[in-house]
PDB file of C-alpha atoms in Angstrom:
ATOM      1  CA  MET Z   1     -13.819  29.604  -2.233  1.00 61.00           C
ATOM      2  CA  THR Z   2     -14.712  26.164  -3.635  1.00 61.00           C
ATOM      3  CA  ARG Z   3     -11.683  26.191  -5.956  1.00 58.00           C
ATOM      4  CA  TYR Z   4      -9.436  27.086  -3.005  1.00 50.00           C
ATOM      5  CA  LEU Z   5     -10.772  24.196  -0.888  1.00 45.00           C
ATOM      6  CA  THR Z   6     -10.415  21.768  -3.782  1.00 51.00           C
ATOM      7  CA  PHE Z   7      -6.862  22.954  -4.277  1.00 44.00           C
ATOM      8  CA  LEU Z   8      -6.057  22.494  -0.575  1.00 38.00           C
ATOM      9  CA  LEU Z   9      -7.621  19.024  -0.404  1.00 45.00           C
ATOM     10  CA  THR Z  10      -5.725  17.918  -3.552  1.00 46.00           C
ATOM     11  CA  LEU Z  11      -2.446  19.294  -2.174  1.00 38.00           C
ATOM     12  CA  PHE Z  12      -3.003  17.672   1.227  1.00 45.00           C
ATOM     13  CA  SER Z  13      -3.632  14.292  -0.437  1.00 50.00           C
ATOM     14  CA  LEU Z  14      -0.528  14.532  -2.626  1.00 45.00           C
ATOM     15  CA  LEU Z  15       1.635  15.454   0.361  1.00 45.00           C
ATOM     16  CA  GLN Z  16       0.296  12.492   2.240  1.00 44.00           C
ATOM     17  CA  LEU Z  17       1.382  10.165  -0.617  1.00 43.00           C
ATOM     18  CA  VAL Z  18       4.859  11.535  -0.549  1.00 46.00           C
ATOM     19  CA  HIS Z  19       5.307  11.065   3.210  1.00 57.00           C
ATOM     20  CA  GLY Z  20       3.797   7.708   4.000  1.00 70.00           C
ATOM     21  CA  PHE Z  21       3.240   4.316   2.484  1.00 85.00           C
ATOM     22  CA  CYS Z  22      -0.074   3.846   0.788  1.00 92.00           C
ATOM     23  CA  ILE Z  23      -1.801   0.837  -0.559  1.00 94.00           C
ATOM     24  CA  TYR Z  24      -4.141   1.292  -3.561  1.00 95.00           C
ATOM     25  CA  ASN Z  25      -6.516  -1.364  -4.767  1.00 95.00           C
ATOM     26  CA  ASN Z  26      -7.029  -0.403  -8.461  1.00 95.00           C
ATOM     27  CA  TYR Z  27      -8.300  -3.791  -9.573  1.00 94.00           C
ATOM     28  CA  ASN Z  28     -11.133  -3.329 -12.045  1.00 92.00           C
ATOM     29  CA  ASP Z  29     -13.097  -6.594 -11.436  1.00 91.00           C
ATOM     30  CA  GLY Z  30     -14.082  -6.673  -7.795  1.00 90.00           C
ATOM     31  CA  THR Z  31     -10.907  -8.296  -6.551  1.00 92.00           C
ATOM     32  CA  GLU Z  32     -10.421  -7.611  -2.788  1.00 93.00           C
ATOM     33  CA  ALA Z  33      -7.074  -7.272  -1.033  1.00 93.00           C
ATOM     34  CA  THR Z  34      -6.087  -7.656   2.593  1.00 94.00           C
ATOM     35  CA  ILE Z  35      -2.724  -6.208   3.655  1.00 93.00           C
ATOM     36  CA  ILE Z  36      -0.977  -7.090   6.924  1.00 90.00           C
ATOM     37  CA  GLN Z  37       2.420  -5.644   7.772  1.00 88.00           C
ATOM     38  CA  GLU Z  38       5.167  -8.079   8.825  1.00 84.00           C
ATOM     39  CA  THR Z  39       6.150  -7.105  12.363  1.00 66.00           C
ATOM     40  CA  GLN Z  40      10.026  -7.219  11.960  1.00 62.00           C
ATOM     41  CA  GLY Z  41      10.403  -8.896  15.363  1.00 59.00           C
ATOM     42  CA  ASN Z  42       8.949  -6.730  18.164  1.00 57.00           C
ATOM     43  CA  SER Z  43      10.198  -3.442  16.634  1.00 59.00           C
ATOM     44  CA  ILE Z  44       6.668  -2.316  15.461  1.00 59.00           C
ATOM     45  CA  PRO Z  45       4.226  -1.957  18.340  1.00 59.00           C
ATOM     46  CA  ARG Z  46       1.118  -2.318  16.118  1.00 71.00           C
ATOM     47  CA  GLN Z  47       1.304  -3.511  12.626  1.00 80.00           C
ATOM     48  CA  PHE Z  48      -0.496  -1.821   9.752  1.00 85.00           C
ATOM     49  CA  LYS Z  49      -3.571  -3.818   8.676  1.00 89.00           C
ATOM     50  CA  ALA Z  50      -6.185  -3.138   6.000  1.00 92.00           C
ATOM     51  CA  TYR Z  51      -8.866  -5.830   5.620  1.00 93.00           C
ATOM     52  CA  ASN Z  52     -11.066  -6.501   2.607  1.00 93.00           C
ATOM     53  CA  MET Z  53      -9.944  -3.517   0.549  1.00 95.00           C
ATOM     54  CA  ARG Z  54     -12.358  -3.215  -2.359  1.00 94.00           C
ATOM     55  CA  PRO Z  55     -11.505  -1.655  -5.764  1.00 94.00           C
ATOM     56  CA  GLY Z  56     -10.952   2.077  -5.294  1.00 95.00           C
ATOM     57  CA  ASP Z  57      -9.918   1.797  -1.653  1.00 96.00           C
ATOM     58  CA  VAL Z  58      -6.725   3.432  -0.381  1.00 95.00           C
ATOM     59  CA  ARG Z  59      -5.069   2.980   3.021  1.00 94.00           C
ATOM     60  CA  CYS Z  60      -2.031   4.945   4.211  1.00 92.00           C
ATOM     61  CA  CYS Z  61       0.297   5.280   7.171  1.00 88.00           C
ATOM     62  CA  HIS Z  62       2.758   8.150   7.600  1.00 86.00           C
ATOM     63  CA  TYR Z  63       6.431   6.904   7.504  1.00 84.00           C
ATOM     64  CA  SER Z  64       7.147   8.738  10.792  1.00 84.00           C
ATOM     65  CA  ASP Z  65       4.384   6.792  12.611  1.00 83.00           C
ATOM     66  CA  ARG Z  66       6.356   4.436  14.847  1.00 77.00           C
ATOM     67  CA  ASP Z  67       3.420   1.944  14.709  1.00 76.00           C
ATOM     68  CA  CYS Z  68       4.081   1.451  10.998  1.00 78.00           C
ATOM     69  CA  ASN Z  69       7.828   2.130  10.732  1.00 80.00           C
ATOM     70  CA  ALA Z  70      10.056   1.674  13.755  1.00 79.00           C
ATOM     71  CA  SER Z  71      12.864   3.774  12.306  1.00 81.00           C
ATOM     72  CA  GLY Z  72      10.733   6.722  11.274  1.00 82.00           C
ATOM     73  CA  LYS Z  73      12.740   7.070   8.075  1.00 84.00           C
ATOM     74  CA  PRO Z  74      11.138   7.157   4.586  1.00 84.00           C
ATOM     75  CA  TYR Z  75      13.577   4.711   2.793  1.00 85.00           C
ATOM     76  CA  VAL Z  76      13.460   1.818   5.329  1.00 86.00           C
ATOM     77  CA  GLU Z  77      11.639  -1.124   3.783  1.00 88.00           C
ATOM     78  CA  ALA Z  78       8.251  -2.081   5.178  1.00 86.00           C
ATOM     79  CA  VAL Z  79       7.228  -5.664   4.332  1.00 89.00           C
ATOM     80  CA  PHE Z  80       3.645  -6.761   3.817  1.00 90.00           C
ATOM     81  CA  SER Z  81       1.703 -10.004   3.465  1.00 91.00           C
ATOM     82  CA  LEU Z  82      -0.742  -9.377   0.592  1.00 93.00           C
ATOM     83  CA  ARG Z  83      -3.873 -11.582   0.391  1.00 93.00           C
ATOM     84  CA  VAL Z  84      -5.599 -11.173  -2.981  1.00 92.00           C
ATOM     85  CA  THR Z  85      -9.079 -12.649  -3.406  1.00 90.00           C
ATOM     86  CA  PRO Z  86     -10.740 -12.431  -6.875  1.00 89.00           C
ATOM     87  CA  LEU Z  87     -14.489 -12.704  -6.816  1.00 83.00           C
ATOM     88  CA  GLY Z  88     -15.478 -16.385  -6.580  1.00 80.00           C
ATOM     89  CA  ASP Z  89     -11.903 -17.575  -6.502  1.00 86.00           C
ATOM     90  CA  VAL Z  90      -9.217 -18.796  -4.088  1.00 89.00           C
ATOM     91  CA  THR Z  91      -7.093 -16.376  -2.133  1.00 91.00           C
ATOM     92  CA  THR Z  92      -3.394 -16.039  -3.098  1.00 91.00           C
ATOM     93  CA  VAL Z  93      -0.900 -14.810  -0.578  1.00 93.00           C
ATOM     94  CA  TYR Z  94       2.185 -12.755  -1.579  1.00 93.00           C
ATOM     95  CA  LEU Z  95       5.022 -11.091   0.296  1.00 93.00           C
ATOM     96  CA  MET Z  96       6.207  -7.654  -0.877  1.00 93.00           C
ATOM     97  CA  GLY Z  97       8.385  -4.800   0.356  1.00 91.00           C
ATOM     98  CA  VAL Z  98       8.009  -1.117  -0.147  1.00 91.00           C
ATOM     99  CA  PRO Z  99       9.986   1.924   1.118  1.00 90.00           C
ATOM    100  CA  ALA Z 100       8.141   3.394   4.160  1.00 87.00           C
ATOM    101  CA  GLY Z 101       7.561   6.532   2.153  1.00 89.00           C
ATOM    102  CA  GLY Z 102       6.390   4.720  -0.972  1.00 92.00           C
ATOM    103  CA  TYR Z 103       3.293   2.908  -2.150  1.00 93.00           C
ATOM    104  CA  ILE Z 104       1.929  -0.412  -3.517  1.00 94.00           C
ATOM    105  CA  VAL Z 105      -0.641  -0.558  -6.356  1.00 94.00           C
ATOM    106  CA  PHE Z 106      -2.860  -3.524  -7.093  1.00 94.00           C
ATOM    107  CA  GLN Z 107      -4.144  -3.205 -10.768  1.00 93.00           C
ATOM    108  CA  GLY Z 108      -5.641  -5.156 -13.614  1.00 92.00           C
ATOM    109  CA  ASP Z 109      -8.057  -8.017 -13.123  1.00 89.00           C
ATOM    110  CA  LYS Z 110      -8.220 -11.674 -12.083  1.00 84.00           C
ATOM    111  CA  VAL Z 111      -6.474 -12.822 -15.282  1.00 85.00           C
ATOM    112  CA  HIS Z 112      -4.089  -9.993 -15.871  1.00 89.00           C
ATOM    113  CA  GLY Z 113      -3.467  -8.625 -12.358  1.00 89.00           C
ATOM    114  CA  GLU Z 114      -0.283  -7.191 -11.069  1.00 92.00           C
ATOM    115  CA  ILE Z 115       1.050  -5.751  -7.827  1.00 93.00           C
ATOM    116  CA  ILE Z 116       3.899  -3.220  -7.986  1.00 94.00           C
ATOM    117  CA  SER Z 117       5.589  -1.218  -5.233  1.00 93.00           C
ATOM    118  CA  TYR Z 118       7.096   2.247  -5.840  1.00 94.00           C
ATOM    119  CA  TYR Z 119       9.340   4.780  -4.268  1.00 92.00           C
ATOM    120  CA  SER Z 120       7.568   8.057  -3.342  1.00 89.00           C
ATOM    121  CA  ASP Z 121       8.783   9.740  -6.546  1.00 90.00           C
ATOM    122  CA  GLY Z 122       7.130   7.066  -8.777  1.00 91.00           C
ATOM    123  CA  ARG Z 123      10.161   4.896  -9.560  1.00 92.00           C
ATOM    124  CA  VAL Z 124       9.494   1.173  -9.435  1.00 94.00           C
ATOM    125  CA  TYR Z 125      10.837  -0.381  -6.231  1.00 93.00           C
ATOM    126  CA  ASN Z 126       9.669  -3.989  -6.683  1.00 86.00           C
ATOM    127  CA  PRO Z 127       7.989  -4.996  -9.894  1.00 78.00           C
ATOM    128  CA  SER Z 128       6.572  -8.288  -8.543  1.00 80.00           C
ATOM    129  CA  PRO Z 129       5.717  -9.741  -5.174  1.00 85.00           C
ATOM    130  CA  ARG Z 130       6.982 -13.127  -3.982  1.00 84.00           C
ATOM    131  CA  ARG Z 131       4.154 -15.702  -3.965  1.00 84.00           C
ATOM    132  CA  GLN Z 132       3.683 -17.463  -0.644  1.00 79.00           C
ATOM    133  CA  ARG Z 133       0.829 -19.896  -1.364  1.00 63.00           C
TER     134      ARG Z 133
END
């Protein structure tokens, strides 16, 4: 029974990844990230927000959720303002797009950190965000 439940939970989490954008904070040094979706005018009633994501945190929104993706289609780009705050350092703000069915990964550390967005099948969508300030 336990194996069956574990299998179902794993399957559910993988299906969720394929069908919605997810943000993963995989920094290994305590760096926090805040993500705020750009509103694309008034087409998104409520923008996706994830504040103070600590290493290991994951936040997702299904691509068909009109609060996150006005079109409801998985390949429409969702654009995010990414605020990265290493421990004891200044916040840096980036702008990055990701397909509504894809994901963004923060990885590395304060010195060798990177942010990459991917299509749902794992292909790189955008290898580097645009720095805002």
